[in-house]
């Protein structure tokens, strides 16, 4: 038979990313992830949570959402220029925290674009405070696990 490849236009890709952003900010998604990241020994949330949010984002954007479509979506998102990824909090945070030369020791929370409230869990923190100083204060001598999307 004839094989049809899944492709997305730039506008379709960005529509799905906007929807994925909304889904990742939903209380359902945050609650599902929180149960893993707040354990005595935090673990990464299972990949099926990322897969489901991506699938829903594609479906709710009226795009194909089978495994081939999800794979193509992930590929396109991972190859987006950094300037475009900056518009989506979860991609921007991934880039700043997990790309080799992105997260410099002593970088301020403000420059990372991360909510200090989410990190500390104890109210707002001055935006110029560094990630390492927050972690030293809220989790001294404890291992710290930073969670991020596993797919992009």
CSV table of C-alpha atoms in Angstrom, one decimal, residues 6-146:
chain,number,residue,atom,x,y,z
A,6,UNK,CA,2.6,12.7,8.9
A,7,UNK,CA,3.7,16.4,8.5
A,8,UNK,CA,2.7,19.5,10.4
A,9,UNK,CA,2.7,23.1,9.1
A,10,UNK,CA,4.4,25.6,11.4
A,11,UNK,CA,1.0,27.0,12.4
A,12,UNK,CA,-0.3,23.5,13.2
A,13,UNK,CA,2.8,22.8,15.3
A,14,UNK,CA,2.5,26.1,17.2
A,15,UNK,CA,-1.3,25.5,17.8
A,16,UNK,CA,-0.5,22.1,19.3
A,17,UNK,CA,2.3,23.6,21.4
A,18,UNK,CA,-0.1,26.3,22.7
A,19,UNK,CA,-2.6,23.6,23.7
A,20,UNK,CA,0.1,21.4,25.2
A,21,UNK,CA,1.2,24.4,27.3
A,22,UNK,CA,-2.3,24.8,28.6
A,23,UNK,CA,-2.6,21.1,29.4
A,24,UNK,CA,0.7,21.1,31.3
A,25,UNK,CA,-0.5,24.0,33.4
A,26,UNK,CA,-3.8,22.2,34.3
A,27,UNK,CA,-4.4,21.1,37.8
A,28,UNK,CA,-4.9,17.5,36.6
A,29,UNK,CA,-1.5,17.3,35.0
A,30,UNK,CA,0.3,19.1,37.8
A,31,UNK,CA,-1.4,16.7,40.4
A,32,UNK,CA,-0.4,13.7,38.4
A,33,UNK,CA,3.2,14.8,38.2
A,34,UNK,CA,3.3,16.0,41.8
A,35,UNK,CA,2.7,12.6,43.2
A,36,UNK,CA,6.0,11.5,41.8
A,37,UNK,CA,8.1,14.5,42.5
A,38,UNK,CA,7.1,14.9,46.1
A,39,UNK,CA,8.0,11.4,47.2
A,40,UNK,CA,10.7,10.9,49.9
A,41,UNK,CA,12.9,9.9,47.0
A,42,UNK,CA,11.5,11.8,44.1
A,43,UNK,CA,11.2,10.1,40.8
A,44,UNK,CA,10.5,11.4,37.3
A,45,UNK,CA,6.8,11.1,36.4
A,46,UNK,CA,6.2,8.2,34.0
A,47,UNK,CA,6.6,9.0,30.3
A,48,UNK,CA,3.0,8.0,29.7
A,49,UNK,CA,2.0,11.4,31.3
A,50,UNK,CA,4.0,13.3,28.7
A,51,UNK,CA,2.7,11.0,25.9
A,52,UNK,CA,-0.9,11.6,27.0
A,53,UNK,CA,-0.6,15.4,27.2
A,54,UNK,CA,1.1,15.4,23.7
A,55,UNK,CA,-1.6,13.1,22.3
A,56,UNK,CA,-4.4,15.3,23.7
A,57,UNK,CA,-2.7,18.5,22.4
A,58,UNK,CA,-2.7,17.1,18.9
A,59,UNK,CA,-6.2,15.7,19.1
A,60,UNK,CA,-7.6,18.9,20.6
A,61,UNK,CA,-5.8,20.9,17.8
A,62,UNK,CA,-7.7,18.7,15.2
A,63,UNK,CA,-4.4,17.0,14.1
A,64,UNK,CA,-3.5,13.4,13.7
A,65,UNK,CA,-2.6,11.9,17.1
A,66,UNK,CA,-1.5,8.3,16.5
A,67,UNK,CA,2.0,7.2,17.5
A,68,UNK,CA,3.5,8.2,14.1
A,69,UNK,CA,2.1,11.7,14.5
A,70,UNK,CA,3.3,12.0,18.1
A,71,UNK,CA,6.8,10.9,17.0
A,72,UNK,CA,6.8,13.5,14.2
A,73,UNK,CA,5.5,16.2,16.6
A,74,UNK,CA,8.3,15.4,19.1
A,75,UNK,CA,10.9,15.5,16.3
A,76,UNK,CA,9.7,18.8,15.0
A,77,UNK,CA,9.6,20.3,18.5
A,78,UNK,CA,13.0,19.1,19.4
A,79,UNK,CA,14.5,20.7,16.3
A,80,UNK,CA,12.8,24.0,16.7
A,81,UNK,CA,15.1,27.0,17.0
A,82,UNK,CA,15.7,28.1,20.6
A,83,UNK,CA,14.1,31.5,19.9
A,84,UNK,CA,10.8,29.8,19.1
A,85,UNK,CA,11.1,27.3,22.0
A,86,UNK,CA,11.4,30.3,24.4
A,87,UNK,CA,7.6,31.0,23.9
A,88,UNK,CA,6.6,27.8,25.6
A,89,UNK,CA,7.5,27.6,29.3
A,90,UNK,CA,8.2,23.8,29.5
A,91,UNK,CA,10.5,23.9,26.4
A,92,UNK,CA,12.3,27.1,27.6
A,93,UNK,CA,12.8,25.5,31.1
A,94,UNK,CA,14.1,22.3,29.6
A,95,UNK,CA,16.6,24.3,27.5
A,96,UNK,CA,17.8,26.4,30.4
A,97,UNK,CA,18.1,23.5,32.9
A,98,UNK,CA,19.1,20.5,30.8
A,99,UNK,CA,21.1,21.6,27.8
A,100,UNK,CA,24.8,21.4,28.6
A,101,UNK,CA,25.8,25.0,28.4
A,102,UNK,CA,22.5,26.6,29.3
A,103,UNK,CA,22.3,26.4,33.1
A,104,UNK,CA,25.3,28.1,34.6
A,105,UNK,CA,26.0,27.8,38.3
A,106,UNK,CA,24.8,30.9,40.1
A,107,UNK,CA,22.2,31.8,37.4
A,108,UNK,CA,19.3,33.6,39.0
A,109,UNK,CA,15.9,32.2,39.1
A,110,UNK,CA,14.7,35.2,37.2
A,111,UNK,CA,17.1,34.5,34.3
A,112,UNK,CA,15.9,30.9,34.2
A,113,UNK,CA,12.3,32.0,33.9
A,114,UNK,CA,11.2,29.7,36.7
A,115,UNK,CA,8.6,30.5,39.3
A,116,UNK,CA,10.4,30.6,42.6
A,117,UNK,CA,7.2,29.7,44.3
A,118,UNK,CA,7.1,26.4,42.5
A,119,UNK,CA,10.7,25.7,43.5
A,120,UNK,CA,10.6,26.6,47.1
A,121,UNK,CA,7.0,25.8,47.9
A,122,UNK,CA,7.2,28.4,50.7
A,123,UNK,CA,6.1,31.6,49.1
A,124,UNK,CA,7.7,34.0,46.7
A,125,UNK,CA,11.5,34.4,46.6
A,126,UNK,CA,13.4,37.5,45.3
A,127,UNK,CA,13.8,36.9,41.5
A,128,UNK,CA,17.6,37.6,41.7
A,129,UNK,CA,18.1,34.7,44.2
A,130,UNK,CA,20.0,31.9,42.6
A,131,UNK,CA,18.6,28.4,42.1
A,132,UNK,CA,21.5,27.0,44.2
A,133,UNK,CA,20.8,29.3,47.1
A,134,UNK,CA,17.1,28.4,47.1
A,135,UNK,CA,18.0,24.7,47.1
A,136,UNK,CA,20.6,25.1,49.9
A,137,UNK,CA,17.9,26.8,52.0
A,138,UNK,CA,14.9,24.5,51.3
A,139,UNK,CA,16.7,21.2,50.9
A,140,UNK,CA,20.1,21.4,52.6
A,141,UNK,CA,22.2,18.2,52.3
A,142,UNK,CA,19.4,16.5,50.5
A,143,UNK,CA,19.5,15.2,46.9
A,144,UNK,CA,17.3,17.3,44.7
A,145,UNK,CA,15.4,16.1,41.6
A,146,UNK,CA,14.4,18.5,38.9
